[in-house]
Amino acid sequence: MHSAIPSSKMFYILLSIVSVSSLYFVVPGVIVAEETPRTFLTHTGLVIQTTGAVIDPIGYDGEALDFDPDKFMKEFDYGEVTVLDDGTVLREYYITARDDQIMEVSPGVFYNVWTFNDSVPGPTIRATEGDLVRIHFTNEGSKPHSLHFHGIHKAEMDGVFESIGTGGQFTYEFYAEPVGLHLYHCHVHPVEEHIAHGLYGAYIVDPKEPREPADEFVFVLNGLDTDFDGENNFYAANTIPFYYQHHPIEINANQNIRAYVVNILEFDAVNNFHLHGTLFHHYPAGTDTVPSGYNDMLTMSQGDRQILEFNYKYPGLYMFHAHNTEFSEKGWVSSFLVKENTDNFDTQVEYDDII
Ligand SMILES: [Cu+2]
């Protein structure tokens, strides 16, 4: 049945629509849900204002950091090398802690990051088994911090009971052992807060006889509690949510890939890693030469790390991500773009040949 609207009634309907719509331009407050800045006192004591759902740096004049996940994942700090009289290789590193910077971790979302060398994660420290590692640590932050390295070392080099105050310095020294993938982080209480804000990094000890050639990457699995409620709002591999989904990592088919994966996620008991399109051999903490399994899934608690070795048989775009759906949908989702292997044939390795 046809129901015609009288033209006079239609006129009033249109007039109403135009009138209400114009309110958006005349009185935008009618439409915008919230525009009044509100003040938050974070659990670190930092005063931050917000106009709505995201924390933004209104009135905050700290330094804004840029972070490049593409650069980070392939950047290793081998230190300054000196060979001592007894033949020992001394590697000296310089790490400075700060806690006053901000980073735009997602479009429009700014977060007060605490940094080692202006980066979250901090630099990936790399040495060879038996090297003497000397780390010159400086705290330029407003709070006490420290460096706690995983691995074998003396108690006084553990970085737990001795906090380094503002402006303080400390030199950590130990031999690089054992072979493997380890980590370091600030160990000042509340440790949860110091880790959640970004004071951590990966630490690789290479065997004296190098591992097989491979295209290598570092993935530090972390999260961001941007509203300070003790739960993560974002998850990521290397800090920036969704980064490697929007910037797929290019690798070659039939080439050995080695991923150093460290889980430092705060607030959630476990994290995981799922690889599409192929399976990996994995080495817990990288301390053994024999892989513990051949899988496409790993579950890791905080502080766990794994070295993964894999290759792709077929070119194409493949995801890797947390199989925990909440984590992947909040940013911990990445991808490899596998290309036909037209070069690098010298580094082609079949797994049966290397294990
Ligand atoms: Cu700290």
Coordinates of C-alpha atoms and ligand atoms in Angstrom, one line a residue:
M1 CA 0.0 0.0 0.0
H2 CA 1.4 3.4 -1.0
S3 CA 1.6 5.9 1.8
A4 CA 2.2 9.3 0.5
I5 CA 3.5 12.0 2.8
P6 CA 1.7 15.3 2.2
S7 CA 4.1 18.0 0.8
S8 CA 3.4 20.3 3.7
K9 CA 4.4 17.7 6.2
M10 CA 7.5 16.8 4.1
F11 CA 8.5 20.5 4.3
Y12 CA 8.4 20.5 8.1
I13 CA 10.4 17.2 8.2
L14 CA 13.1 18.6 6.0
L15 CA 13.1 21.9 8.0
S16 CA 13.6 19.9 11.2
I17 CA 16.5 17.9 9.8
V18 CA 18.2 21.1 8.6
S19 CA 17.6 22.8 11.9
V20 CA 19.0 20.0 14.0
S21 CA 22.0 19.5 11.6
S22 CA 22.9 23.2 11.8
L23 CA 23.2 22.9 15.6
Y24 CA 26.4 20.8 15.0
F25 CA 28.0 23.9 13.5
V26 CA 26.5 26.5 15.8
V27 CA 26.7 24.5 19.1
P28 CA 29.2 21.7 18.5
G29 CA 29.0 20.9 22.2
V30 CA 25.6 19.4 21.5
I31 CA 27.2 16.7 19.3
V32 CA 30.6 16.3 20.8
A33 CA 30.3 14.0 23.8
E34 CA 33.1 15.5 25.8
E35 CA 35.4 18.3 25.3
T36 CA 36.2 19.5 28.8
P37 CA 39.7 18.6 29.8
R38 CA 39.9 16.4 32.9
T39 CA 42.9 16.0 35.0
F40 CA 44.4 12.5 35.8
L41 CA 47.0 11.9 38.4
T42 CA 48.8 8.8 37.1
H43 CA 50.2 6.2 39.4
T44 CA 53.6 7.6 38.7
G45 CA 52.5 11.0 40.0
L46 CA 52.5 12.6 36.5
V47 CA 49.7 15.1 36.0
I48 CA 48.0 14.5 32.6
Q49 CA 44.9 15.9 31.1
T50 CA 42.5 14.3 28.8
T51 CA 39.6 15.5 26.6
G52 CA 38.0 12.2 26.2
A53 CA 38.7 8.5 25.6
V54 CA 42.5 8.9 25.1
I55 CA 45.1 10.4 27.2
D56 CA 46.8 13.3 25.4
P57 CA 49.6 15.5 26.4
I58 CA 47.8 18.8 27.0
G59 CA 50.0 20.9 29.2
Y60 CA 52.8 18.3 29.1
D61 CA 56.1 19.8 27.8
G62 CA 58.2 16.7 28.0
E63 CA 60.2 15.5 25.0
A64 CA 58.4 13.5 22.4
L65 CA 60.2 10.5 21.0
D66 CA 60.2 8.8 17.6
F67 CA 60.5 5.1 17.5
D68 CA 61.2 3.0 14.4
P69 CA 60.2 -0.6 14.8
D70 CA 61.8 -1.5 11.5
K71 CA 65.1 -0.2 12.7
F72 CA 64.8 -1.6 16.1
M73 CA 64.1 -5.2 15.0
K74 CA 67.5 -5.5 13.2
E75 CA 69.7 -3.2 15.4
F76 CA 72.2 -4.9 17.7
D77 CA 74.5 -3.0 20.1
Y78 CA 77.8 -4.9 20.1
G79 CA 79.5 -2.2 22.4
E80 CA 82.9 -0.7 22.1
V81 CA 85.4 -3.5 21.7
T82 CA 88.9 -3.7 23.3
V83 CA 91.0 -6.9 23.4
L84 CA 92.6 -7.2 26.9
D85 CA 96.2 -8.5 27.4
D86 CA 94.9 -12.0 28.2
G87 CA 92.9 -12.1 25.0
T88 CA 89.5 -11.5 26.6
V89 CA 87.2 -9.3 24.5
L90 CA 85.9 -6.4 26.5
R91 CA 82.7 -4.9 25.3
E92 CA 81.6 -1.6 26.8
Y93 CA 78.1 -0.3 26.5
Y94 CA 76.5 3.0 27.6
I95 CA 72.9 3.0 28.9
T96 CA 71.1 6.0 30.2
A97 CA 67.7 5.8 31.8
R98 CA 65.0 8.6 31.6
D99 CA 61.4 8.8 32.7
D100 CA 60.1 12.1 31.4
Q101 CA 59.5 11.5 27.7
I102 CA 56.3 10.8 25.7
M103 CA 55.7 8.7 22.6
E104 CA 52.8 8.7 20.3
V105 CA 52.2 5.0 20.5
S106 CA 49.1 5.0 18.4
P107 CA 47.5 7.8 16.3
G108 CA 46.6 10.4 18.9
V109 CA 47.6 8.3 21.9
F110 CA 50.5 9.7 23.8
Y111 CA 52.2 7.7 26.6
N112 CA 54.7 8.7 29.2
V113 CA 57.5 6.2 28.3
W114 CA 60.5 5.5 30.6
T115 CA 63.5 4.7 28.4
F116 CA 66.9 3.2 28.1
N117 CA 68.8 5.2 25.5
D118 CA 65.6 7.0 24.4
S119 CA 64.0 3.8 23.3
V120 CA 61.3 1.3 24.3
P121 CA 62.5 -1.4 24.3
G122 CA 66.1 -0.4 25.1
P123 CA 69.0 -1.4 22.9
T124 CA 69.5 -5.1 22.1
I125 CA 72.8 -5.8 23.9
R126 CA 74.8 -8.5 22.0
A127 CA 78.1 -10.2 23.0
T128 CA 79.8 -13.5 22.5
E129 CA 80.1 -16.2 25.2
G130 CA 83.1 -15.4 27.4
D131 CA 83.3 -11.7 26.5
L132 CA 83.7 -9.3 29.4
V133 CA 80.6 -7.1 29.4
R134 CA 80.9 -3.7 31.0
I135 CA 77.9 -1.4 31.1
H136 CA 78.2 2.2 32.1
F137 CA 74.8 3.1 33.5
T138 CA 73.6 6.6 34.1
N139 CA 70.2 7.5 35.6
E140 CA 68.9 10.8 34.2
G141 CA 65.4 10.1 35.4
S142 CA 63.5 11.6 38.3
K143 CA 63.1 8.3 40.1
P144 CA 65.7 5.6 41.1
H145 CA 66.4 3.0 38.5
S146 CA 68.7 0.0 38.0
L147 CA 69.8 -2.6 35.4
H148 CA 69.1 -6.2 36.2
F149 CA 70.5 -8.6 33.6
H150 CA 69.4 -12.2 33.4
G151 CA 72.3 -14.6 33.0
I152 CA 75.2 -15.7 35.3
H153 CA 77.0 -13.0 37.3
K154 CA 78.0 -12.0 40.8
A155 CA 75.3 -10.9 43.3
E156 CA 76.6 -7.3 43.4
M157 CA 76.1 -7.1 39.6
D158 CA 72.4 -8.2 39.8
G159 CA 71.0 -4.7 39.9
V160 CA 68.3 -5.5 42.5
F161 CA 69.3 -4.3 45.9
E162 CA 71.2 -1.2 44.8
S163 CA 69.0 1.5 43.2
I164 CA 70.7 4.2 41.3
G165 CA 69.3 7.6 42.3
T166 CA 68.7 10.6 40.1
G167 CA 72.0 11.7 38.5
G168 CA 73.7 8.6 39.7
Q169 CA 76.0 6.2 37.8
F170 CA 76.9 2.6 38.2
T171 CA 79.1 0.2 36.2
Y172 CA 77.9 -3.3 35.8
E173 CA 80.4 -5.9 34.8
F174 CA 80.1 -9.6 34.1
Y175 CA 81.1 -12.3 31.7
A176 CA 78.7 -13.1 28.9
E177 CA 77.2 -16.4 29.9
P178 CA 75.4 -18.6 29.2
V179 CA 74.9 -18.7 25.5
G180 CA 71.3 -17.7 24.7
L181 CA 68.6 -15.1 24.5
H182 CA 68.2 -13.2 27.8
L183 CA 66.8 -9.9 28.8
Y184 CA 67.5 -7.0 31.1
H185 CA 65.2 -4.6 32.9
C186 CA 64.9 -2.1 35.7
H187 CA 64.4 -3.9 39.1
V188 CA 63.4 -0.9 41.3
H189 CA 60.1 -1.3 43.1
P190 CA 57.4 -1.2 42.1
V191 CA 59.0 -3.2 39.4
E192 CA 55.6 -3.6 37.6
E193 CA 55.5 0.2 37.1
H194 CA 59.0 0.5 35.9
I195 CA 58.6 -2.3 33.4
A196 CA 55.1 -1.2 32.2
H197 CA 56.6 2.2 31.3
G198 CA 59.3 0.6 29.2
L199 CA 62.5 -0.1 31.1
Y200 CA 63.6 -3.3 29.5
G201 CA 65.5 -4.8 26.5
A202 CA 66.9 -8.0 25.0
Y203 CA 70.3 -9.4 25.7
I204 CA 71.9 -11.9 23.3
V205 CA 74.9 -14.1 24.0
D206 CA 76.2 -15.7 20.8
P207 CA 78.0 -19.0 20.9
K208 CA 81.8 -18.9 20.2
E209 CA 81.1 -20.9 17.1
P210 CA 78.4 -18.8 15.4
R211 CA 75.0 -20.0 14.7
E212 CA 74.1 -20.8 11.1
P213 CA 73.7 -17.7 8.8
A214 CA 70.2 -16.3 8.9
D215 CA 68.1 -13.2 8.5
E216 CA 67.6 -12.2 12.1
F217 CA 65.0 -10.2 13.9
V218 CA 64.2 -9.2 17.5
F219 CA 60.7 -9.1 18.8
V220 CA 60.0 -7.8 22.3
L221 CA 56.4 -8.6 23.2
N222 CA 55.0 -5.8 25.3
G223 CA 51.9 -3.8 26.2
L224 CA 50.8 -0.3 27.0
D225 CA 48.5 0.6 29.9
T226 CA 47.6 4.1 28.6
D227 CA 44.9 4.8 31.1
F228 CA 46.8 3.6 34.2
D229 CA 44.2 1.1 35.4
G230 CA 46.6 -1.8 35.7
E231 CA 45.4 -3.4 32.5
N232 CA 46.9 -3.1 29.0
N233 CA 45.0 -1.1 26.4
F234 CA 47.4 -2.0 23.6
Y235 CA 49.6 -5.0 22.9
A236 CA 52.5 -5.2 20.4
A237 CA 55.6 -6.7 19.1
N238 CA 58.2 -3.9 19.6
T239 CA 55.9 -1.3 21.2
I240 CA 53.8 0.1 18.3
P241 CA 50.4 -1.7 18.0
F242 CA 49.7 -3.1 14.5
Y243 CA 53.0 -1.7 13.2
Y244 CA 54.2 -4.8 11.3
Q245 CA 50.7 -5.4 10.0
H246 CA 50.8 -2.0 8.2
H247 CA 54.5 -2.4 7.4
P248 CA 55.0 -6.1 6.5
I249 CA 58.5 -7.4 7.1
E250 CA 60.0 -8.5 3.9
I251 CA 61.9 -11.8 3.9
N252 CA 62.8 -14.4 1.2
A253 CA 61.4 -17.8 0.7
N254 CA 63.7 -20.7 1.4
Q255 CA 65.9 -18.6 3.6
N256 CA 66.8 -19.3 7.2
I257 CA 65.0 -16.8 9.5
R258 CA 65.9 -16.5 13.1
A259 CA 63.6 -14.6 15.5
Y260 CA 64.7 -13.6 19.0
V261 CA 61.4 -13.3 20.9
V262 CA 61.3 -11.9 24.4
N263 CA 58.1 -11.6 26.4
I264 CA 58.1 -8.7 28.9
L265 CA 54.3 -8.1 28.9
E266 CA 53.2 -6.7 32.2
F267 CA 49.8 -7.2 33.8
D268 CA 48.8 -10.3 31.8
A269 CA 50.0 -13.7 33.1
V270 CA 50.8 -15.2 29.7
N271 CA 51.4 -14.1 26.1
N272 CA 51.8 -16.2 23.0
F273 CA 53.2 -16.2 19.5
H274 CA 51.6 -17.9 16.5
L275 CA 53.2 -18.1 13.0
H276 CA 51.2 -18.7 9.9
G277 CA 52.1 -20.7 6.8
T278 CA 55.1 -22.6 8.3
L279 CA 56.4 -24.0 11.5
F280 CA 59.4 -23.1 13.6
H281 CA 62.0 -24.9 15.6
H282 CA 62.2 -23.3 19.0
Y283 CA 64.9 -23.0 21.6
P284 CA 63.8 -21.9 25.1
A285 CA 66.1 -19.1 26.3
G286 CA 68.3 -20.1 23.3
T287 CA 70.5 -22.1 25.7
D288 CA 70.5 -25.4 23.9
T289 CA 71.6 -26.4 20.4
V290 CA 68.8 -28.9 20.1
P291 CA 65.3 -27.5 19.5
S292 CA 62.6 -28.3 22.1
G293 CA 59.9 -28.6 19.5
Y294 CA 58.6 -28.0 16.0
N295 CA 55.4 -25.9 16.3
D296 CA 53.5 -22.8 15.1
M297 CA 52.5 -21.8 18.6
L298 CA 54.4 -20.7 21.7
T299 CA 53.0 -19.7 25.1
M300 CA 55.3 -17.6 27.3
S301 CA 55.1 -16.1 30.8
Q302 CA 56.7 -12.8 31.6
G303 CA 60.5 -13.0 31.2
D304 CA 60.3 -16.1 29.0
R305 CA 62.1 -15.9 25.7
Q306 CA 62.6 -18.2 22.8
I307 CA 64.8 -18.3 19.7
L308 CA 62.7 -19.4 16.7
E309 CA 64.2 -20.7 13.4
F310 CA 62.1 -21.2 10.3
N311 CA 61.8 -20.8 6.6
Y312 CA 59.0 -20.3 4.2
K313 CA 58.4 -22.7 1.3
Y314 CA 55.9 -20.4 -0.5
P315 CA 56.0 -16.7 -1.2
G316 CA 53.1 -14.5 0.0
L317 CA 51.8 -12.5 2.9
Y318 CA 51.6 -14.4 6.2
M319 CA 50.5 -13.1 9.6
F320 CA 52.2 -13.8 13.0
H321 CA 50.4 -12.7 16.1
A322 CA 49.2 -13.5 19.6
H323 CA 46.7 -16.4 19.3
N324 CA 45.1 -14.8 22.3
T325 CA 42.5 -12.9 20.2
E326 CA 42.2 -10.0 22.6
F327 CA 45.9 -9.3 22.4
S328 CA 46.0 -9.5 18.6
E329 CA 42.9 -7.3 18.2
K330 CA 44.5 -4.7 20.4
G331 CA 47.7 -4.5 18.4
W332 CA 49.9 -7.6 18.7
V333 CA 49.4 -8.6 15.1
S334 CA 52.2 -8.6 12.5
S335 CA 53.0 -10.0 9.1
F336 CA 55.9 -11.3 6.9
L337 CA 55.9 -10.6 3.2
V338 CA 57.7 -13.6 1.8
K339 CA 59.3 -13.0 -1.6
E340 CA 60.6 -15.4 -4.2
N341 CA 64.2 -16.0 -3.4
T342 CA 66.2 -14.7 -6.3
D343 CA 69.4 -14.1 -4.3
N344 CA 70.9 -15.0 -1.0
F345 CA 71.2 -18.6 -2.1
D346 CA 74.4 -18.8 -0.1
T347 CA 72.4 -18.6 3.0
Q348 CA 69.7 -21.0 2.0
V349 CA 69.6 -23.7 4.7
E350 CA 67.3 -26.6 5.1
Y351 CA 66.5 -27.3 8.7
D352 CA 67.4 -30.9 8.4
D353 CA 70.9 -29.7 7.6
I354 CA 71.3 -27.5 10.7
I355 CA 69.9 -29.6 13.5
Ligands
CU1 CU 63.2 1.9 37.1

